[in-house]
mmCIF file of C-alpha atoms in Angstrom:
data_model
loop_
_atom_site.group_PDB
_atom_site.id
_atom_site.type_symbol
_atom_site.label_atom_id
_atom_site.label_comp_id
_atom_site.label_asym_id
_atom_site.label_seq_id
_atom_site.Cartn_x
_atom_site.Cartn_y
_atom_site.Cartn_z
ATOM 1 C CA MET A 27 30.232 195.029 152.997
ATOM 2 C CA GLU A 28 29.365 191.795 151.328
ATOM 3 C CA GLN A 29 32.509 190.666 149.223
ATOM 4 C CA LYS A 30 32.280 189.642 146.000
ATOM 5 C CA ASN A 31 33.014 185.369 145.259
ATOM 6 C CA TRP A 32 36.217 185.991 143.344
ATOM 7 C CA ALA A 33 39.178 184.553 142.757
ATOM 8 C CA GLY A 34 41.596 187.065 141.870
ATOM 9 C CA SER A 35 43.864 185.569 139.472
ATOM 10 C CA THR A 36 44.368 183.992 136.208
ATOM 11 C CA TYR A 37 43.660 179.913 135.704
ATOM 12 C CA GLY A 38 46.046 177.717 135.876
ATOM 13 C CA ASN A 39 49.529 177.154 138.081
ATOM 14 C CA GLY A 40 52.957 178.204 136.529
ATOM 15 C CA TRP A 41 53.413 174.697 134.346
ATOM 16 C CA MET A 42 50.669 175.936 132.608
ATOM 17 C CA HIS A 43 51.524 178.661 131.769
ATOM 18 C CA LYS A 44 54.750 178.270 130.748
ATOM 19 C CA MET A 45 53.447 175.449 128.804
ATOM 20 C CA LEU A 46 51.081 177.666 127.005
ATOM 21 C CA ILE A 47 53.738 180.140 126.388
ATOM 22 C CA ARG A 48 55.793 177.064 124.195
ATOM 23 C CA SER A 49 52.634 175.399 122.904
ATOM 24 C CA LEU A 50 52.479 179.305 120.849
ATOM 25 C CA SER A 51 55.539 179.733 119.768
ATOM 26 C CA ALA A 52 55.061 177.317 117.692
ATOM 27 C CA ILE A 53 50.953 176.662 117.003
ATOM 28 C CA ASP A 54 49.013 178.786 115.300
ATOM 29 C CA VAL A 55 46.345 180.845 118.071
ATOM 30 C CA ARG A 56 43.220 178.919 115.780
ATOM 31 C CA VAL A 57 44.402 175.501 117.259
ATOM 32 C CA LEU A 58 44.156 176.378 120.104
ATOM 33 C CA TYR A 59 40.840 178.496 120.091
ATOM 34 C CA LEU A 60 39.475 175.755 117.841
ATOM 35 C CA PHE A 61 40.789 173.089 121.034
ATOM 36 C CA SER A 62 39.287 175.458 123.587
ATOM 37 C CA ASN A 63 36.208 176.356 122.271
ATOM 38 C CA ILE A 64 35.678 172.530 121.593
ATOM 39 C CA PHE A 65 36.572 170.410 124.888
ATOM 40 C CA VAL A 66 37.890 173.298 127.132
ATOM 41 C CA VAL A 67 34.712 175.571 127.491
ATOM 42 C CA PRO A 68 31.805 173.111 127.338
ATOM 43 C CA VAL A 69 33.697 172.027 130.110
ATOM 44 C CA CYS A 70 34.887 175.064 131.964
ATOM 45 C CA LEU A 71 30.724 175.663 130.971
ATOM 46 C CA VAL A 72 29.545 172.670 132.886
ATOM 47 C CA LEU A 73 31.359 172.961 136.152
ATOM 48 C CA ASN A 74 31.771 176.329 136.779
ATOM 49 C CA ARG A 75 29.414 178.677 138.647
ATOM 50 C CA SER A 76 30.160 181.366 135.614
ATOM 51 C CA ARG A 77 27.272 179.936 133.361
ATOM 52 C CA LYS A 78 25.146 180.920 135.809
ATOM 53 C CA THR A 79 26.340 184.919 136.063
ATOM 54 C CA ALA A 80 26.925 184.978 132.422
ATOM 55 C CA TRP A 81 23.154 183.526 131.811
ATOM 56 C CA ASN A 82 22.102 186.065 134.236
ATOM 57 C CA TYR A 83 23.613 189.238 132.691
ATOM 58 C CA PHE A 84 22.429 188.199 129.355
ATOM 59 C CA ARG A 85 18.746 186.821 130.307
ATOM 60 C CA ASN A 86 18.831 189.842 132.618
ATOM 61 C CA ILE A 87 20.683 192.735 132.372
ATOM 62 C CA HIS A 88 20.450 192.858 128.281
ATOM 63 C CA GLY A 89 17.639 190.990 127.645
ATOM 64 C CA PHE A 90 18.462 188.548 126.120
ATOM 65 C CA GLY A 91 15.444 185.498 124.463
ATOM 66 C CA ARG A 92 16.867 182.508 126.607
ATOM 67 C CA LEU A 93 18.416 180.245 123.751
ATOM 68 C CA LYS A 94 20.183 183.622 122.740
ATOM 69 C CA SER A 95 21.427 183.977 126.506
ATOM 70 C CA ALA A 96 22.567 180.067 126.032
ATOM 71 C CA TRP A 97 24.139 180.857 122.929
ATOM 72 C CA MET A 98 25.503 184.473 124.168
ATOM 73 C CA THR A 99 26.765 182.326 127.012
ATOM 74 C CA TYR A 100 28.908 179.793 124.976
ATOM 75 C CA LEU A 101 30.245 182.689 122.702
ATOM 76 C CA ASN A 102 31.152 184.679 126.164
ATOM 77 C CA HIS A 103 33.624 182.142 127.781
ATOM 78 C CA CYS A 104 34.454 180.721 124.121
ATOM 79 C CA LYS A 105 35.491 184.713 123.493
ATOM 80 C CA PHE A 106 37.387 184.899 126.993
ATOM 81 C CA SER A 107 38.796 181.513 126.689
ATOM 82 C CA GLU A 108 40.438 183.492 123.142
ATOM 83 C CA VAL A 109 41.788 186.931 125.120
ATOM 84 C CA VAL A 110 43.311 184.969 127.692
ATOM 85 C CA ILE A 111 44.846 182.610 124.303
ATOM 86 C CA ASP A 112 45.783 186.050 122.651
ATOM 87 C CA ARG A 113 47.525 187.389 125.674
ATOM 88 C CA PHE A 114 49.683 184.544 126.691
ATOM 89 C CA ALA A 115 50.304 184.912 122.947
ATOM 90 C CA MET A 116 51.720 188.642 123.066
ATOM 91 C CA TYR A 117 53.809 186.291 126.029
ATOM 92 C CA ALA A 118 55.395 184.003 123.356
ATOM 93 C CA GLY A 119 55.998 186.735 121.315
ATOM 94 C CA ARG A 120 53.345 187.404 118.581
ATOM 95 C CA GLN A 121 52.337 190.741 117.217
ATOM 96 C CA PHE A 122 48.300 191.846 116.804
ATOM 97 C CA ASP A 123 46.921 194.229 115.188
ATOM 98 C CA VAL A 124 46.195 196.668 117.495
ATOM 99 C CA GLN A 125 43.775 200.428 115.841
ATOM 100 C CA VAL A 126 43.123 203.403 118.150
ATOM 101 C CA GLU A 127 40.149 205.008 118.116
ATOM 102 C CA GLY A 128 40.968 208.618 120.230
ATOM 103 C CA MET A 129 44.732 208.356 120.322
ATOM 104 C CA GLU A 130 44.350 212.084 120.802
ATOM 105 C CA HIS A 131 42.810 212.518 123.489
ATOM 106 C CA PHE A 132 45.880 209.958 125.043
ATOM 107 C CA LYS A 133 48.449 212.133 123.703
ATOM 108 C CA ALA A 134 46.936 215.722 124.091
ATOM 109 C CA LEU A 135 47.560 214.253 128.088
ATOM 110 C CA GLU A 136 50.034 212.795 127.568
ATOM 111 C CA SER A 137 52.196 216.690 126.021
ATOM 112 C CA ARG A 138 51.223 218.376 129.848
ATOM 113 C CA ASP A 139 53.319 218.168 132.677
ATOM 114 C CA GLU A 140 50.163 216.834 135.330
ATOM 115 C CA ALA A 141 49.105 213.200 136.337
ATOM 116 C CA PHE A 142 46.523 211.757 134.780
ATOM 117 C CA LEU A 143 44.463 208.531 135.194
ATOM 118 C CA HIS A 144 44.089 205.593 132.870
ATOM 119 C CA LEU A 145 40.495 203.459 133.655
ATOM 120 C CA SER A 146 40.065 199.981 132.257
ATOM 121 C CA SER A 147 37.394 197.332 133.363
ATOM 122 C CA HIS A 148 37.292 193.093 132.821
ATOM 123 C CA ILE A 149 36.100 193.977 128.896
ATOM 124 C CA GLY A 150 37.993 192.803 126.117
ATOM 125 C CA ASN A 151 41.722 192.657 126.341
ATOM 126 C CA TYR A 152 42.793 196.200 128.521
ATOM 127 C CA GLU A 153 47.186 194.119 128.645
ATOM 128 C CA ILE A 154 46.980 194.353 124.753
ATOM 129 C CA ALA A 155 46.593 197.971 125.437
ATOM 130 C CA GLY A 156 50.491 198.625 127.439
ATOM 131 C CA TYR A 157 52.155 198.102 124.247
ATOM 132 C CA THR A 158 49.821 200.461 121.898
ATOM 133 C CA LEU A 159 49.264 203.899 124.101
ATOM 134 C CA ALA A 160 52.997 203.236 125.828
ATOM 135 C CA SER A 161 54.104 206.706 126.337
ATOM 136 C CA GLU A 162 57.330 208.420 125.395
ATOM 137 C CA LYS A 163 57.335 210.655 128.212
ATOM 138 C CA LYS A 164 56.004 209.213 131.314
ATOM 139 C CA MET A 165 55.790 206.621 132.635
ATOM 140 C CA ILE A 166 52.760 203.455 132.438
ATOM 141 C CA HIS A 167 51.448 202.916 136.206
ATOM 142 C CA ALA A 168 49.171 199.828 136.237
ATOM 143 C CA VAL A 169 47.302 199.136 139.654
ATOM 144 C CA VAL A 170 47.420 195.322 139.433
ATOM 145 C CA TYR A 171 45.922 192.943 142.010
ATOM 146 C CA GLY A 172 48.642 191.888 144.224
ATOM 147 C CA TYR A 173 47.734 188.510 144.245
ATOM 148 C CA GLU A 174 48.001 186.964 140.952
ATOM 149 C CA LYS A 175 50.029 184.001 140.264
ATOM 150 C CA ALA A 176 53.917 184.537 139.478
ATOM 151 C CA SER A 177 53.816 183.060 136.702
ATOM 152 C CA VAL A 178 51.518 185.686 135.123
ATOM 153 C CA MET A 179 53.149 189.129 136.829
ATOM 154 C CA GLU A 180 56.946 187.141 135.304
ATOM 155 C CA ASN A 181 55.271 187.394 132.488
ATOM 156 C CA ARG A 182 54.439 190.720 132.359
ATOM 157 C CA ASN A 183 56.573 191.876 134.380
ATOM 158 C CA ASN A 184 59.449 190.907 131.236
ATOM 159 C CA MET A 185 56.856 191.982 128.138
ATOM 160 C CA PHE A 186 57.158 195.162 130.549
ATOM 161 C CA SER A 187 60.326 195.284 130.963
ATOM 162 C CA LYS A 188 61.157 196.551 127.334
ATOM 163 C CA THR A 189 58.301 199.592 128.158
ATOM 164 C CA ASN A 190 57.906 202.012 130.586
ATOM 165 C CA ILE A 191 55.416 200.316 131.928
ATOM 166 C CA GLY A 192 55.357 199.402 135.957
ATOM 167 C CA MET A 193 52.930 197.385 137.973
ATOM 168 C CA ILE A 194 51.746 198.130 141.248
ATOM 169 C CA ALA A 195 50.559 195.395 143.297
ATOM 170 C CA MET A 196 47.611 196.509 145.464
ATOM 171 C CA THR A 197 48.438 194.184 148.520
ATOM 172 C CA GLU A 198 47.098 194.499 151.934
ATOM 173 C CA ASP A 199 50.031 197.074 153.121
ATOM 174 C CA MET A 200 49.894 199.846 152.448
ATOM 175 C CA SER A 201 53.115 200.406 150.374
ATOM 176 C CA TYR A 202 51.030 200.706 146.700
ATOM 177 C CA LEU A 203 49.317 204.230 148.253
ATOM 178 C CA PHE A 204 52.872 205.390 148.239
ATOM 179 C CA GLU A 205 53.661 204.028 145.160
ATOM 180 C CA ILE A 206 50.600 205.456 143.507
ATOM 181 C CA ASP A 207 50.841 209.332 144.866
ATOM 182 C CA LYS A 208 53.965 208.943 143.871
ATOM 183 C CA ALA A 209 54.197 208.511 140.082
ATOM 184 C CA ILE A 210 51.514 210.684 140.054
ATOM 185 C CA CYS A 211 53.675 213.826 141.818
ATOM 186 C CA LYS A 212 55.678 213.305 138.772
ATOM 187 C CA GLY A 213 53.338 213.793 136.560
ATOM 188 C CA ASP A 214 53.033 209.645 135.290
ATOM 189 C CA ILE A 215 49.977 207.778 134.027
ATOM 190 C CA VAL A 216 48.326 205.451 136.619
ATOM 191 C CA SER A 217 45.963 202.652 135.285
ATOM 192 C CA PHE A 218 43.344 201.616 137.736
ATOM 193 C CA PRO A 219 40.530 198.219 137.245
ATOM 194 C CA SER A 220 37.317 199.577 137.923
ATOM 195 C CA ASP A 221 35.119 197.989 138.124
ATOM 196 C CA ARG A 222 36.021 195.034 141.096
ATOM 197 C CA TYR A 223 36.517 195.525 144.979
ATOM 198 C CA MET A 224 37.314 193.755 147.428
ATOM 199 C CA GLY A 225 36.815 193.240 151.221
ATOM 200 C CA ASN A 226 36.245 196.459 153.075
ATOM 201 C CA THR A 227 37.031 198.468 150.360
ATOM 202 C CA LYS A 228 34.406 201.471 149.795
ATOM 203 C CA THR A 229 32.487 201.415 146.234
ATOM 204 C CA ILE A 230 29.855 203.467 144.999
ATOM 205 C CA GLU A 231 26.323 202.585 143.543
ATOM 206 C CA CYS A 232 26.084 203.965 140.378
ATOM 207 C CA GLU A 233 23.217 203.136 137.422
ATOM 208 C CA PHE A 234 24.765 200.662 134.792
ATOM 209 C CA PHE A 235 22.437 198.991 132.777
ATOM 210 C CA GLY A 236 19.370 200.199 134.378
ATOM 211 C CA LYS A 237 20.202 198.893 137.364
ATOM 212 C CA LYS A 238 22.010 199.838 140.338
ATOM 213 C CA ALA A 239 26.090 198.377 140.528
ATOM 214 C CA LYS A 240 28.744 198.346 142.904
ATOM 215 C CA PHE A 241 32.315 199.635 141.555
ATOM 216 C CA PRO A 242 35.451 200.505 143.672
ATOM 217 C CA ALA A 243 35.118 204.340 144.745
ATOM 218 C CA GLY A 244 38.941 204.252 144.490
ATOM 219 C CA PRO A 245 40.351 205.323 140.882
ATOM 220 C CA PHE A 246 37.211 207.469 141.539
ATOM 221 C CA THR A 247 38.047 209.276 144.143
ATOM 222 C CA VAL A 248 41.901 209.582 143.372
ATOM 223 C CA ALA A 249 41.041 211.777 140.996
ATOM 224 C CA ALA A 250 38.990 213.511 142.642
ATOM 225 C CA MET A 251 41.718 214.102 144.947
ATOM 226 C CA ARG A 252 43.737 215.299 143.017
ATOM 227 C CA GLY A 253 42.079 216.878 140.186
ATOM 228 C CA LEU A 254 42.972 214.858 137.735
ATOM 229 C CA ASP A 255 42.378 214.048 134.194
ATOM 230 C CA VAL A 256 40.421 210.622 133.234
ATOM 231 C CA LEU A 257 40.545 208.497 130.385
ATOM 232 C CA ALA A 258 38.387 205.664 130.396
ATOM 233 C CA VAL A 259 40.407 202.944 127.865
ATOM 234 C CA ASN A 260 38.516 200.266 126.503
ATOM 235 C CA VAL A 261 40.189 197.452 124.454
ATOM 236 C CA MET A 262 37.897 194.985 122.527
ATOM 237 C CA LYS A 263 38.470 192.246 120.896
ATOM 238 C CA VAL A 264 37.426 192.491 116.834
ATOM 239 C CA GLY A 265 39.156 190.089 115.238
ATOM 240 C CA ARG A 266 40.931 186.937 115.026
ATOM 241 C CA LYS A 267 44.735 188.646 115.220
ATOM 242 C CA LYS A 268 42.846 192.882 115.931
ATOM 243 C CA TYR A 269 42.172 194.687 118.771
ATOM 244 C CA GLN A 270 40.037 197.707 118.584
ATOM 245 C CA ILE A 271 41.356 200.563 121.758
ATOM 246 C CA PHE A 272 38.749 202.967 122.771
ATOM 247 C CA VAL A 273 39.777 205.866 124.512
ATOM 248 C CA THR A 274 36.900 208.637 126.021
ATOM 249 C CA PRO A 275 38.057 211.383 127.605
ATOM 250 C CA LEU A 276 35.437 211.434 131.210
ATOM 251 C CA HIS A 277 34.680 214.523 132.113
ATOM 252 C CA TYR A 278 33.795 215.888 135.320
ATOM 253 C CA ASP A 279 32.868 219.501 137.143
ATOM 254 C CA LYS A 280 36.614 219.226 138.872
ATOM 255 C CA GLU A 281 35.015 222.492 140.932
ATOM 256 C CA ALA A 282 32.177 220.601 142.660
ATOM 257 C CA PRO A 283 32.248 219.195 146.031
ATOM 258 C CA ARG A 284 34.469 216.425 145.905
ATOM 259 C CA LYS A 285 31.411 213.778 146.513
ATOM 260 C CA LYS A 286 29.590 215.264 143.311
ATOM 261 C CA GLN A 287 33.442 214.650 141.509
ATOM 262 C CA ILE A 288 33.174 211.769 142.078
ATOM 263 C CA ALA A 289 29.714 210.562 141.499
ATOM 264 C CA GLU A 290 30.004 212.389 137.757
ATOM 265 C CA LEU A 291 33.118 210.412 137.062
ATOM 266 C CA CYS A 292 31.742 207.323 137.621
ATOM 267 C CA GLY A 293 28.880 207.619 136.217
ATOM 268 C CA ALA A 294 31.288 209.119 133.131
ATOM 269 C CA TYR A 295 32.758 206.415 133.450
ATOM 270 C CA VAL A 296 30.045 204.111 134.340
ATOM 271 C CA ALA A 297 27.876 204.955 130.828
ATOM 272 C CA GLU A 298 31.169 204.806 128.870
ATOM 273 C CA LEU A 299 31.461 200.961 129.978
ATOM 274 C CA GLU A 300 27.747 200.512 129.108
ATOM 275 C CA LYS A 301 27.705 201.930 125.423
ATOM 276 C CA ARG A 302 31.595 199.170 125.041
ATOM 277 C CA LEU A 303 29.477 196.612 126.566
ATOM 278 C CA ARG A 304 25.895 197.521 123.884
ATOM 279 C CA GLU A 305 28.771 197.457 121.288
ATOM 280 C CA TYR A 306 30.088 193.289 121.885
ATOM 281 C CA PRO A 307 28.196 192.002 125.613
ATOM 282 C CA GLU A 308 29.896 188.720 125.253
ATOM 283 C CA GLN A 309 33.183 190.838 125.520
ATOM 284 C CA TRP A 310 31.759 190.865 129.525
ATOM 285 C CA TYR A 311 34.507 188.882 131.269
ATOM 286 C CA ASN A 312 32.780 189.626 135.285
ATOM 287 C CA PHE A 313 32.250 186.410 136.820
ATOM 288 C CA PHE A 314 29.969 186.948 139.312
ATOM 289 C CA ASP A 315 26.688 188.720 140.626
ATOM 290 C CA PHE A 316 27.767 191.810 139.455
ATOM 291 C CA TRP A 317 24.143 193.452 140.296
ATOM 292 C CA ASP A 318 22.371 193.272 143.756
ATOM 293 C CA MET B 21 49.238 220.601 170.164
ATOM 294 C CA GLU B 22 44.998 220.824 170.854
ATOM 295 C CA GLU B 23 44.851 223.183 168.241
ATOM 296 C CA LEU B 24 46.868 221.316 165.524
ATOM 297 C CA ILE B 25 44.511 218.097 166.388
ATOM 298 C CA GLN B 26 41.494 220.527 166.203
ATOM 299 C CA THR B 27 42.474 221.516 162.675
ATOM 300 C CA LEU B 28 44.051 218.112 161.757
ATOM 301 C CA LYS B 29 40.018 216.578 162.721
ATOM 302 C CA GLU B 30 38.188 219.232 160.389
ATOM 303 C CA GLN B 31 40.972 218.840 157.401
ATOM 304 C CA ILE B 32 40.131 214.812 158.048
ATOM 305 C CA ILE B 33 36.330 215.450 157.245
ATOM 306 C CA ASP B 34 36.904 218.029 155.034
ATOM 307 C CA ALA B 35 38.662 215.568 152.548
ATOM 308 C CA LEU B 36 36.532 212.225 153.518
ATOM 309 C CA ASN B 37 33.283 213.753 153.095
ATOM 310 C CA LEU B 38 32.415 212.287 156.907
ATOM 311 C CA GLU B 39 29.276 214.182 156.316
ATOM 312 C CA GLU B 40 27.534 213.329 159.883
ATOM 313 C CA ILE B 41 30.829 213.359 161.878
ATOM 314 C CA THR B 42 31.601 216.611 164.058
ATOM 315 C CA PRO B 43 35.591 216.714 165.527
ATOM 316 C CA GLU B 44 34.282 215.935 169.405
ATOM 317 C CA ASP B 45 33.200 212.900 168.351
ATOM 318 C CA ILE B 46 36.902 211.799 166.778
ATOM 319 C CA ASP B 47 37.692 209.834 169.621
ATOM 320 C CA ASN B 48 41.688 211.341 169.703
ATOM 321 C CA ASP B 49 43.186 207.337 170.847
ATOM 322 C CA ALA B 50 40.879 205.470 168.829
ATOM 323 C CA PRO B 51 42.065 203.752 165.532
ATOM 324 C CA LEU B 52 41.385 205.622 162.331
ATOM 325 C CA PHE B 53 40.895 202.159 159.969
ATOM 326 C CA GLY B 54 39.296 199.575 160.497
ATOM 327 C CA ASP B 55 36.856 199.134 163.791
ATOM 328 C CA GLY B 56 37.696 203.024 164.595
ATOM 329 C CA LEU B 57 36.709 205.539 162.163
ATOM 330 C CA GLY B 58 36.253 203.024 159.166
ATOM 331 C CA LEU B 59 38.556 204.473 157.071
ATOM 332 C CA ASP B 60 40.117 202.514 154.023
ATOM 333 C CA SER B 61 43.204 202.087 152.543
ATOM 334 C CA ILE B 62 42.600 204.646 149.696
ATOM 335 C CA ASP B 63 41.129 207.744 152.724
ATOM 336 C CA ALA B 64 45.495 206.516 153.670
ATOM 337 C CA LEU B 65 46.219 207.964 150.113
ATOM 338 C CA GLU B 66 44.042 211.547 151.373
ATOM 339 C CA LEU B 67 45.751 211.563 154.518
ATOM 340 C CA ILE B 68 48.662 211.258 152.690
ATOM 341 C CA VAL B 69 47.762 214.239 150.687
ATOM 342 C CA ILE B 70 46.567 216.093 153.694
ATOM 343 C CA LEU B 71 50.570 216.131 155.450
ATOM 344 C CA ASP B 72 52.104 217.032 151.972
ATOM 345 C CA ARG B 73 49.620 219.829 151.264
ATOM 346 C CA PHE B 74 49.150 221.021 154.892
ATOM 347 C CA TYR B 75 52.043 220.191 156.333
ATOM 348 C CA GLY B 76 54.323 219.913 153.929
ATOM 349 C CA ILE B 77 55.755 216.399 154.835
ATOM 350 C CA LYS B 78 55.852 214.148 152.249
ATOM 351 C CA LEU B 79 55.746 209.668 153.107
ATOM 352 C CA ALA B 80 58.003 207.936 151.114
ATOM 353 C CA ASN B 81 57.774 204.732 153.939
ATOM 354 C CA PRO B 82 54.935 202.355 153.777
ATOM 355 C CA ALA B 83 56.378 201.105 157.543
ATOM 356 C CA GLU B 84 56.058 204.812 158.242
ATOM 357 C CA GLY B 85 53.109 205.804 156.968
ATOM 358 C CA LYS B 86 50.992 202.284 158.998
ATOM 359 C CA GLU B 87 51.917 203.970 162.671
ATOM 360 C CA ILE B 88 52.292 207.188 162.086
ATOM 361 C CA PHE B 89 48.648 206.749 160.703
ATOM 362 C CA LYS B 90 46.923 204.222 164.367
ATOM 363 C CA ASN B 91 45.247 207.318 165.432
ATOM 364 C CA ILE B 92 44.751 211.124 165.817
ATOM 365 C CA ASN B 93 47.204 211.897 168.205
ATOM 366 C CA THR B 94 50.022 210.038 166.614
ATOM 367 C CA ILE B 95 49.219 211.646 163.419
ATOM 368 C CA ALA B 96 49.370 215.222 165.321
ATOM 369 C CA ASP B 97 52.282 213.606 167.514
ATOM 370 C CA TYR B 98 54.192 213.371 163.932
ATOM 371 C CA ILE B 99 53.383 216.524 162.436
ATOM 372 C CA SER B 100 54.632 218.468 165.639
ATOM 373 C CA LYS B 101 57.855 217.073 164.725
ATOM 374 C CA ASN B 102 57.800 216.845 161.951
ATOM 375 C CA ARG B 103 56.085 219.489 160.334
ATOM 376 C CA THR B 104 57.999 221.790 157.589
ATOM 377 C CA LYS B 105 55.161 224.866 156.520
#
């Protein structure tokens, strides 16, 4: 299995993160956006390989012209820096205006005894969803990359300690599987990132923007294994302090053979992901060669 | 024990969609993960579900899981000692 070139953790060290949070409790986010867009993003574009993968995404996947692809590559990096700043602004106690489309789907599943899944991707700013889609009846367990920076995990834990949201860190041992299983047996909500895989994780190939791309089989397998209902949750930045959450139920034939269920579910998820990315093409933050 | 091993292999093949593999292809002592049968971590979750669904065993200790899921013999041995149905 090809190992994707993805570091898997937030850039910067603990000191930098703390300084950013401190500054965000005093400085308007617009000042940091401006600073980042003028000074940080151009440097990143020169130094990082992300400019190539972003360019490929706009030029070859969306089919934009050269000039537009170059401009979108810059915008994409600006938007990414803004959502990272927003994330830290949230840790610093800043509030955002968050609207939800499809809340009724969340409420309908929340009222049942059975567990259900949230599937998300590295688009927009999923972390913002944690506060708006919090449930009073069920605990939300967010499956996260286990080797994220300690400072980021600490900030997340501080933020989520006031809610009924917990994190399940994906590590090399089997402990996270037991936690996922326990959460499902309790009838809770489990949230999976569904667009990245590491090491020997099994993948499923799907048509994504008309080209073959690999997605981790895990989240779809877990859903099919237990016959769980699934929601796609995408959180897009639509204004300076404004986010829009899109909650969409994903349908699949629960009576079909397991393999077919997994393929159907993955197909439904990818169709929804593609729909959001056609609306917000600049908010795709998988900075590696996603398409083979 | 032989009957349990045969049933267990069939359940694993069925649950994991190992379409091109027959029970006879699975060596009782061969590792299930990595170089052996090539299972991955989510497959381990499927094994946890099999133990629960068919044998009434609820595993709660991850360290225990690693030892139990080493190969078919270790799983069968654990089932025979702990099954409730």
